[in-house]
Protein backbone atom coordinates (compact mmCIF):
# COMPACT_ATOMS: atom_id res chain seq x y z
CA UNK A 1 0.00 0.00 0.00
CA UNK A 2 1.32 3.41 -0.97
CA UNK A 3 0.85 6.88 0.47
CA UNK A 4 1.65 10.33 -0.91
CA UNK A 5 5.23 10.19 0.37
CA UNK A 6 6.15 6.63 -0.56
CA UNK A 7 4.64 7.06 -4.02
CA UNK A 8 6.69 10.18 -4.63
CA UNK A 9 9.95 8.74 -3.30
CA UNK A 10 9.48 5.52 -5.25
CA UNK A 11 9.01 7.53 -8.40
CA UNK A 12 12.17 9.63 -7.88
CA UNK A 13 14.25 6.71 -6.64
CA UNK A 14 13.40 4.61 -9.66
CA UNK A 15 15.15 7.19 -11.85
CA UNK A 16 17.87 8.11 -9.32
CA UNK A 17 16.80 11.73 -9.01
CA UNK A 18 16.90 14.11 -6.05
CA UNK A 19 13.52 15.60 -5.13
CA UNK A 20 13.01 18.64 -7.38
CA UNK A 21 10.71 21.67 -7.21
CA UNK A 22 7.72 19.69 -8.43
CA UNK A 23 8.25 17.06 -5.74
CA UNK A 24 8.75 19.66 -3.02
CA UNK A 25 5.54 21.47 -4.02
CA UNK A 26 3.62 18.23 -3.92
CA UNK A 27 4.97 17.34 -0.49
CA UNK A 28 4.24 20.83 0.80
CA UNK A 29 0.64 20.68 -0.27
CA UNK A 30 0.28 17.24 1.33
CA UNK A 31 1.71 18.48 4.64
CA UNK A 32 -0.29 21.72 4.49
CA UNK A 33 -3.56 19.77 4.28
CA UNK A 34 -2.36 17.08 6.71
CA UNK A 35 -4.19 18.31 9.79
CA UNK A 36 -7.40 18.89 7.82
CA UNK A 37 -7.20 15.35 6.37
CA UNK A 38 -6.97 13.85 9.83
CA UNK A 39 -9.72 16.14 11.18
CA UNK A 40 -12.07 15.19 8.35
CA UNK A 41 -11.41 11.49 8.92
CA UNK A 42 -12.09 11.86 12.64
CA UNK A 43 -15.28 13.83 12.00
CA UNK A 44 -16.65 11.20 9.62
CA UNK A 45 -15.56 8.25 11.80
CA UNK A 46 -17.78 9.66 14.52
CA UNK A 47 -20.89 9.67 12.32
CA UNK A 48 -20.25 6.98 9.73
CA UNK A 49 -23.40 5.01 10.51
CA UNK A 50 -25.59 8.09 10.09
CA UNK A 51 -23.85 9.05 6.84
CA UNK A 52 -24.35 5.57 5.38
CA UNK A 53 -27.99 5.52 6.48
CA UNK A 54 -28.67 8.89 4.89
CA UNK A 55 -26.88 7.93 1.67
CA UNK A 56 -28.86 4.68 1.49
CA UNK A 57 -32.19 6.46 1.98
CA UNK A 58 -31.33 8.98 -0.72
CA UNK A 59 -30.21 6.26 -3.14
CA UNK A 60 -33.32 4.12 -2.60
CA UNK A 61 -35.71 7.04 -2.86
CA UNK A 62 -34.01 8.21 -6.09
CA UNK A 63 -33.91 4.64 -7.48
CA UNK A 64 -36.89 2.85 -5.89
CA UNK A 65 -36.69 -0.04 -8.39
CA UNK A 66 -33.57 -1.27 -6.54
CA UNK A 67 -35.64 -2.41 -3.56
CA UNK A 68 -38.61 -3.77 -5.54
CA UNK A 69 -38.84 -7.47 -6.39
CA UNK A 70 -36.14 -8.23 -8.96
CA UNK A 71 -34.11 -5.16 -7.89
CA UNK A 72 -30.44 -5.33 -7.04
CA UNK A 73 -31.05 -4.54 -3.33
CA UNK A 74 -34.29 -6.52 -2.99
CA UNK A 75 -34.51 -8.83 0.06
CA UNK A 76 -33.20 -7.69 3.41
CA UNK A 77 -29.99 -9.66 2.88
CA UNK A 78 -29.14 -7.75 -0.29
CA UNK A 79 -30.32 -4.45 1.18
CA UNK A 80 -27.99 -4.97 4.13
CA UNK A 81 -25.12 -6.00 1.82
CA UNK A 82 -25.59 -2.78 -0.14
CA UNK A 83 -25.42 -0.59 2.97
CA UNK A 84 -22.40 -2.55 4.17
CA UNK A 85 -20.71 -1.87 0.82
CA UNK A 86 -21.50 1.86 1.18
CA UNK A 87 -19.86 1.72 4.60
CA UNK A 88 -16.74 0.13 3.00
CA UNK A 89 -16.58 2.93 0.41
CA UNK A 90 -16.84 5.55 3.14
CA UNK A 91 -14.29 3.96 5.46
CA UNK A 92 -11.71 3.46 2.71
CA UNK A 93 -12.26 7.04 1.51
CA UNK A 94 -11.20 8.23 4.97
CA UNK A 95 -8.04 6.07 4.77
CA UNK A 96 -7.30 7.54 1.37
CA UNK A 97 -7.57 11.13 2.67
CA UNK A 98 -5.05 10.37 5.38
CA UNK A 99 -2.70 8.55 2.99
CA UNK A 100 -3.06 11.32 0.41
CA UNK A 101 -3.14 8.57 -2.20
CA UNK A 102 -5.72 6.35 -3.91
CA UNK A 103 -3.53 3.25 -3.95
CA UNK A 104 -5.31 1.84 -0.87
CA UNK A 105 -8.55 1.90 -2.87
CA UNK A 106 -7.07 0.04 -5.83
CA UNK A 107 -5.56 -2.57 -3.59
CA UNK A 108 -8.28 -3.15 -0.97
CA UNK A 109 -11.56 -2.07 -2.55
CA UNK A 110 -11.51 -2.03 -6.34
CA UNK A 111 -9.45 -5.14 -7.13
CA UNK A 112 -11.90 -7.70 -8.52
CA UNK A 113 -14.95 -5.68 -7.48
CA UNK A 114 -16.50 -5.31 -10.94
CA UNK A 115 -16.21 -9.06 -11.49
CA UNK A 116 -17.79 -9.76 -8.09
CA UNK A 117 -20.66 -7.36 -8.79
CA UNK A 118 -21.21 -8.74 -12.28
CA UNK A 119 -21.23 -12.33 -11.08
CA UNK A 120 -23.77 -11.51 -8.33
CA UNK A 121 -25.94 -9.28 -10.55
CA UNK A 122 -25.28 -6.22 -8.43
CA UNK A 123 -26.05 -3.09 -10.47
CA UNK A 124 -22.89 -1.04 -11.00
CA UNK A 125 -24.55 2.17 -12.28
CA UNK A 126 -26.58 2.69 -9.08
CA UNK A 127 -23.51 1.82 -6.97
CA UNK A 128 -21.61 4.61 -8.71
CA UNK A 129 -24.54 6.95 -8.00
CA UNK A 130 -24.45 5.83 -4.36
CA UNK A 131 -20.76 6.70 -4.07
CA UNK A 132 -21.55 10.15 -5.50
CA UNK A 133 -24.28 10.61 -2.88
CA UNK A 134 -21.81 9.65 -0.12
CA UNK A 135 -19.38 12.23 -1.46
CA UNK A 136 -21.92 15.07 -1.34
CA UNK A 137 -23.12 14.21 2.18
CA UNK A 138 -19.56 13.96 3.49
CA UNK A 139 -18.43 17.17 1.81
CA UNK A 140 -21.34 19.10 3.32
CA UNK A 141 -20.55 17.77 6.81
CA UNK A 142 -16.85 18.55 6.54
CA UNK A 143 -17.56 22.06 5.24
CA UNK A 144 -20.14 22.62 7.99
CA UNK A 145 -17.47 21.72 10.58
CA UNK A 146 -15.23 24.43 9.10
CA UNK A 147 -12.65 21.96 7.77
CA UNK A 148 -11.00 22.41 4.37
CA UNK A 149 -12.62 20.21 1.68
CA UNK A 150 -10.10 20.34 -1.19
CA UNK A 151 -9.09 16.67 -0.77
CA UNK A 152 -12.54 15.24 0.01
CA UNK A 153 -13.62 14.39 -3.54
CA UNK A 154 -10.50 12.53 -4.66
CA UNK A 155 -11.17 9.01 -3.31
CA UNK A 156 -14.87 9.10 -4.23
CA UNK A 157 -14.10 10.34 -7.75
CA UNK A 158 -11.45 7.66 -8.09
CA UNK A 159 -13.88 4.88 -7.11
CA UNK A 160 -16.56 6.34 -9.39
CA UNK A 161 -14.12 6.48 -12.29
CA UNK A 162 -12.67 3.01 -11.80
CA UNK A 163 -15.94 1.23 -11.08
CA UNK A 164 -18.01 3.17 -13.60
CA UNK A 165 -15.57 2.81 -16.48
CA UNK A 166 -17.72 0.33 -18.39
CA UNK A 167 -21.41 -0.62 -18.76
CA UNK A 168 -23.07 1.93 -16.47
C1 LIG B 1 -13.59 -3.75 1.63
C2 LIG B 1 -13.70 -4.13 0.23
C3 LIG B 1 -14.93 -4.94 -0.10
C4 LIG B 1 -15.96 -4.59 -0.96
C5 LIG B 1 -16.09 -3.32 -1.70
C6 LIG B 1 -16.87 -5.70 -1.00
C7 LIG B 1 -18.01 -5.76 -1.79
C8 LIG B 1 -18.92 -6.86 -1.93
N1 LIG B 1 -20.26 -6.69 -2.07
C9 LIG B 1 -20.86 -7.90 -2.18
C10 LIG B 1 -22.24 -8.15 -2.30
C11 LIG B 1 -23.29 -7.22 -2.53
N2 LIG B 1 -23.19 -5.88 -2.75
C12 LIG B 1 -24.42 -5.34 -2.99
C13 LIG B 1 -24.56 -3.92 -3.26
C14 LIG B 1 -25.58 -3.17 -3.82
N3 LIG B 1 -26.79 -3.59 -4.24
C15 LIG B 1 -27.49 -2.59 -4.80
O1 LIG B 1 -28.59 -2.68 -5.34
C16 LIG B 1 -26.79 -1.31 -4.72
C17 LIG B 1 -26.68 -0.66 -6.07
C18 LIG B 1 -25.46 -1.69 -4.09
C19 LIG B 1 -25.18 -0.86 -2.83
C20 LIG B 1 -24.80 0.54 -3.18
C21 LIG B 1 -25.37 -6.40 -2.89
C22 LIG B 1 -26.86 -6.31 -3.06
C23 LIG B 1 -24.64 -7.58 -2.60
C24 LIG B 1 -25.20 -8.97 -2.37
C25 LIG B 1 -25.25 -9.74 -3.65
C26 LIG B 1 -25.73 -11.15 -3.41
O2 LIG B 1 -25.04 -11.90 -2.72
O3 LIG B 1 -26.81 -11.47 -3.87
C27 LIG B 1 -19.85 -8.91 -2.14
C28 LIG B 1 -20.09 -10.39 -2.25
C29 LIG B 1 -19.88 -11.11 -0.95
C30 LIG B 1 -20.74 -10.61 0.15
O4 LIG B 1 -21.98 -10.50 -0.01
O5 LIG B 1 -20.17 -10.22 1.18
C31 LIG B 1 -18.64 -8.27 -2.00
C32 LIG B 1 -17.28 -8.93 -1.97
N4 LIG B 1 -16.41 -6.67 -0.15
C33 LIG B 1 -15.23 -6.25 0.40
O6 LIG B 1 -14.54 -6.89 1.23
CSV table of C-alpha atoms and ligand atoms in Angstrom, one decimal:
chain,number,residue,atom,x,y,z
A,1,UNK,CA,0.0,0.0,0.0
A,2,UNK,CA,1.3,3.4,-1.0
A,3,UNK,CA,0.8,6.9,0.5
A,4,UNK,CA,1.6,10.3,-0.9
A,5,UNK,CA,5.2,10.2,0.4
A,6,UNK,CA,6.2,6.6,-0.6
A,7,UNK,CA,4.6,7.1,-4.0
A,8,UNK,CA,6.7,10.2,-4.6
A,9,UNK,CA,9.9,8.7,-3.3
A,10,UNK,CA,9.5,5.5,-5.2
A,11,UNK,CA,9.0,7.5,-8.4
A,12,UNK,CA,12.2,9.6,-7.9
A,13,UNK,CA,14.2,6.7,-6.6
A,14,UNK,CA,13.4,4.6,-9.7
A,15,UNK,CA,15.2,7.2,-11.9
A,16,UNK,CA,17.9,8.1,-9.3
A,17,UNK,CA,16.8,11.7,-9.0
A,18,UNK,CA,16.9,14.1,-6.0
A,19,UNK,CA,13.5,15.6,-5.1
A,20,UNK,CA,13.0,18.6,-7.4
A,21,UNK,CA,10.7,21.7,-7.2
A,22,UNK,CA,7.7,19.7,-8.4
A,23,UNK,CA,8.3,17.1,-5.7
A,24,UNK,CA,8.7,19.7,-3.0
A,25,UNK,CA,5.5,21.5,-4.0
A,26,UNK,CA,3.6,18.2,-3.9
A,27,UNK,CA,5.0,17.3,-0.5
A,28,UNK,CA,4.2,20.8,0.8
A,29,UNK,CA,0.6,20.7,-0.3
A,30,UNK,CA,0.3,17.2,1.3
A,31,UNK,CA,1.7,18.5,4.6
A,32,UNK,CA,-0.3,21.7,4.5
A,33,UNK,CA,-3.6,19.8,4.3
A,34,UNK,CA,-2.4,17.1,6.7
A,35,UNK,CA,-4.2,18.3,9.8
A,36,UNK,CA,-7.4,18.9,7.8
A,37,UNK,CA,-7.2,15.4,6.4
A,38,UNK,CA,-7.0,13.8,9.8
A,39,UNK,CA,-9.7,16.1,11.2
A,40,UNK,CA,-12.1,15.2,8.3
A,41,UNK,CA,-11.4,11.5,8.9
A,42,UNK,CA,-12.1,11.9,12.6
A,43,UNK,CA,-15.3,13.8,12.0
A,44,UNK,CA,-16.6,11.2,9.6
A,45,UNK,CA,-15.6,8.2,11.8
A,46,UNK,CA,-17.8,9.7,14.5
A,47,UNK,CA,-20.9,9.7,12.3
A,48,UNK,CA,-20.3,7.0,9.7
A,49,UNK,CA,-23.4,5.0,10.5
A,50,UNK,CA,-25.6,8.1,10.1
A,51,UNK,CA,-23.9,9.1,6.8
A,52,UNK,CA,-24.4,5.6,5.4
A,53,UNK,CA,-28.0,5.5,6.5
A,54,UNK,CA,-28.7,8.9,4.9
A,55,UNK,CA,-26.9,7.9,1.7
A,56,UNK,CA,-28.9,4.7,1.5
A,57,UNK,CA,-32.2,6.5,2.0
A,58,UNK,CA,-31.3,9.0,-0.7
A,59,UNK,CA,-30.2,6.3,-3.1
A,60,UNK,CA,-33.3,4.1,-2.6
A,61,UNK,CA,-35.7,7.0,-2.9
A,62,UNK,CA,-34.0,8.2,-6.1
A,63,UNK,CA,-33.9,4.6,-7.5
A,64,UNK,CA,-36.9,2.8,-5.9
A,65,UNK,CA,-36.7,0.0,-8.4
A,66,UNK,CA,-33.6,-1.3,-6.5
A,67,UNK,CA,-35.6,-2.4,-3.6
A,68,UNK,CA,-38.6,-3.8,-5.5
A,69,UNK,CA,-38.8,-7.5,-6.4
A,70,UNK,CA,-36.1,-8.2,-9.0
A,71,UNK,CA,-34.1,-5.2,-7.9
A,72,UNK,CA,-30.4,-5.3,-7.0
A,73,UNK,CA,-31.1,-4.5,-3.3
A,74,UNK,CA,-34.3,-6.5,-3.0
A,75,UNK,CA,-34.5,-8.8,0.1
A,76,UNK,CA,-33.2,-7.7,3.4
A,77,UNK,CA,-30.0,-9.7,2.9
A,78,UNK,CA,-29.1,-7.7,-0.3
A,79,UNK,CA,-30.3,-4.4,1.2
A,80,UNK,CA,-28.0,-5.0,4.1
A,81,UNK,CA,-25.1,-6.0,1.8
A,82,UNK,CA,-25.6,-2.8,-0.1
A,83,UNK,CA,-25.4,-0.6,3.0
A,84,UNK,CA,-22.4,-2.6,4.2
A,85,UNK,CA,-20.7,-1.9,0.8
A,86,UNK,CA,-21.5,1.9,1.2
A,87,UNK,CA,-19.9,1.7,4.6
A,88,UNK,CA,-16.7,0.1,3.0
A,89,UNK,CA,-16.6,2.9,0.4
A,90,UNK,CA,-16.8,5.5,3.1
A,91,UNK,CA,-14.3,4.0,5.5
A,92,UNK,CA,-11.7,3.5,2.7
A,93,UNK,CA,-12.3,7.0,1.5
A,94,UNK,CA,-11.2,8.2,5.0
A,95,UNK,CA,-8.0,6.1,4.8
A,96,UNK,CA,-7.3,7.5,1.4
A,97,UNK,CA,-7.6,11.1,2.7
A,98,UNK,CA,-5.1,10.4,5.4
A,99,UNK,CA,-2.7,8.5,3.0
A,100,UNK,CA,-3.1,11.3,0.4
A,101,UNK,CA,-3.1,8.6,-2.2
A,102,UNK,CA,-5.7,6.4,-3.9
A,103,UNK,CA,-3.5,3.2,-3.9
A,104,UNK,CA,-5.3,1.8,-0.9
A,105,UNK,CA,-8.5,1.9,-2.9
A,106,UNK,CA,-7.1,0.0,-5.8
A,107,UNK,CA,-5.6,-2.6,-3.6
A,108,UNK,CA,-8.3,-3.1,-1.0
A,109,UNK,CA,-11.6,-2.1,-2.5
A,110,UNK,CA,-11.5,-2.0,-6.3
A,111,UNK,CA,-9.4,-5.1,-7.1
A,112,UNK,CA,-11.9,-7.7,-8.5
A,113,UNK,CA,-14.9,-5.7,-7.5
A,114,UNK,CA,-16.5,-5.3,-10.9
A,115,UNK,CA,-16.2,-9.1,-11.5
A,116,UNK,CA,-17.8,-9.8,-8.1
A,117,UNK,CA,-20.7,-7.4,-8.8
A,118,UNK,CA,-21.2,-8.7,-12.3
A,119,UNK,CA,-21.2,-12.3,-11.1
A,120,UNK,CA,-23.8,-11.5,-8.3
A,121,UNK,CA,-25.9,-9.3,-10.5
A,122,UNK,CA,-25.3,-6.2,-8.4
A,123,UNK,CA,-26.1,-3.1,-10.5
A,124,UNK,CA,-22.9,-1.0,-11.0
A,125,UNK,CA,-24.5,2.2,-12.3
A,126,UNK,CA,-26.6,2.7,-9.1
A,127,UNK,CA,-23.5,1.8,-7.0
A,128,UNK,CA,-21.6,4.6,-8.7
A,129,UNK,CA,-24.5,6.9,-8.0
A,130,UNK,CA,-24.5,5.8,-4.4
A,131,UNK,CA,-20.8,6.7,-4.1
A,132,UNK,CA,-21.5,10.1,-5.5
A,133,UNK,CA,-24.3,10.6,-2.9
A,134,UNK,CA,-21.8,9.6,-0.1
A,135,UNK,CA,-19.4,12.2,-1.5
A,136,UNK,CA,-21.9,15.1,-1.3
A,137,UNK,CA,-23.1,14.2,2.2
A,138,UNK,CA,-19.6,14.0,3.5
A,139,UNK,CA,-18.4,17.2,1.8
A,140,UNK,CA,-21.3,19.1,3.3
A,141,UNK,CA,-20.6,17.8,6.8
A,142,UNK,CA,-16.8,18.5,6.5
A,143,UNK,CA,-17.6,22.1,5.2
A,144,UNK,CA,-20.1,22.6,8.0
A,145,UNK,CA,-17.5,21.7,10.6
A,146,UNK,CA,-15.2,24.4,9.1
A,147,UNK,CA,-12.6,22.0,7.8
A,148,UNK,CA,-11.0,22.4,4.4
A,149,UNK,CA,-12.6,20.2,1.7
A,150,UNK,CA,-10.1,20.3,-1.2
A,151,UNK,CA,-9.1,16.7,-0.8
A,152,UNK,CA,-12.5,15.2,0.0
A,153,UNK,CA,-13.6,14.4,-3.5
A,154,UNK,CA,-10.5,12.5,-4.7
A,155,UNK,CA,-11.2,9.0,-3.3
A,156,UNK,CA,-14.9,9.1,-4.2
A,157,UNK,CA,-14.1,10.3,-7.7
A,158,UNK,CA,-11.4,7.7,-8.1
A,159,UNK,CA,-13.9,4.9,-7.1
A,160,UNK,CA,-16.6,6.3,-9.4
A,161,UNK,CA,-14.1,6.5,-12.3
A,162,UNK,CA,-12.7,3.0,-11.8
A,163,UNK,CA,-15.9,1.2,-11.1
A,164,UNK,CA,-18.0,3.2,-13.6
A,165,UNK,CA,-15.6,2.8,-16.5
A,166,UNK,CA,-17.7,0.3,-18.4
A,167,UNK,CA,-21.4,-0.6,-18.8
A,168,UNK,CA,-23.1,1.9,-16.5
B,1,LIG,C1,-13.6,-3.8,1.6
B,1,LIG,C2,-13.7,-4.1,0.2
B,1,LIG,C3,-14.9,-4.9,-0.1
B,1,LIG,C4,-16.0,-4.6,-1.0
B,1,LIG,C5,-16.1,-3.3,-1.7
B,1,LIG,C6,-16.9,-5.7,-1.0
B,1,LIG,C7,-18.0,-5.8,-1.8
B,1,LIG,C8,-18.9,-6.9,-1.9
B,1,LIG,N1,-20.3,-6.7,-2.1
B,1,LIG,C9,-20.9,-7.9,-2.2
B,1,LIG,C10,-22.2,-8.2,-2.3
B,1,LIG,C11,-23.3,-7.2,-2.5
B,1,LIG,N2,-23.2,-5.9,-2.8
B,1,LIG,C12,-24.4,-5.3,-3.0
B,1,LIG,C13,-24.6,-3.9,-3.3
B,1,LIG,C14,-25.6,-3.2,-3.8
B,1,LIG,N3,-26.8,-3.6,-4.2
B,1,LIG,C15,-27.5,-2.6,-4.8
B,1,LIG,O1,-28.6,-2.7,-5.3
B,1,LIG,C16,-26.8,-1.3,-4.7
B,1,LIG,C17,-26.7,-0.7,-6.1
B,1,LIG,C18,-25.5,-1.7,-4.1
B,1,LIG,C19,-25.2,-0.9,-2.8
B,1,LIG,C20,-24.8,0.5,-3.2
B,1,LIG,C21,-25.4,-6.4,-2.9
B,1,LIG,C22,-26.9,-6.3,-3.1
B,1,LIG,C23,-24.6,-7.6,-2.6
B,1,LIG,C24,-25.2,-9.0,-2.4
B,1,LIG,C25,-25.3,-9.7,-3.7
B,1,LIG,C26,-25.7,-11.1,-3.4
B,1,LIG,O2,-25.0,-11.9,-2.7
B,1,LIG,O3,-26.8,-11.5,-3.9
B,1,LIG,C27,-19.9,-8.9,-2.1
B,1,LIG,C28,-20.1,-10.4,-2.2
B,1,LIG,C29,-19.9,-11.1,-0.9
B,1,LIG,C30,-20.7,-10.6,0.1
B,1,LIG,O4,-22.0,-10.5,0.0
B,1,LIG,O5,-20.2,-10.2,1.2
B,1,LIG,C31,-18.6,-8.3,-2.0
B,1,LIG,C32,-17.3,-8.9,-2.0
B,1,LIG,N4,-16.4,-6.7,-0.2
B,1,LIG,C33,-15.2,-6.3,0.4
B,1,LIG,O6,-14.5,-6.9,1.2
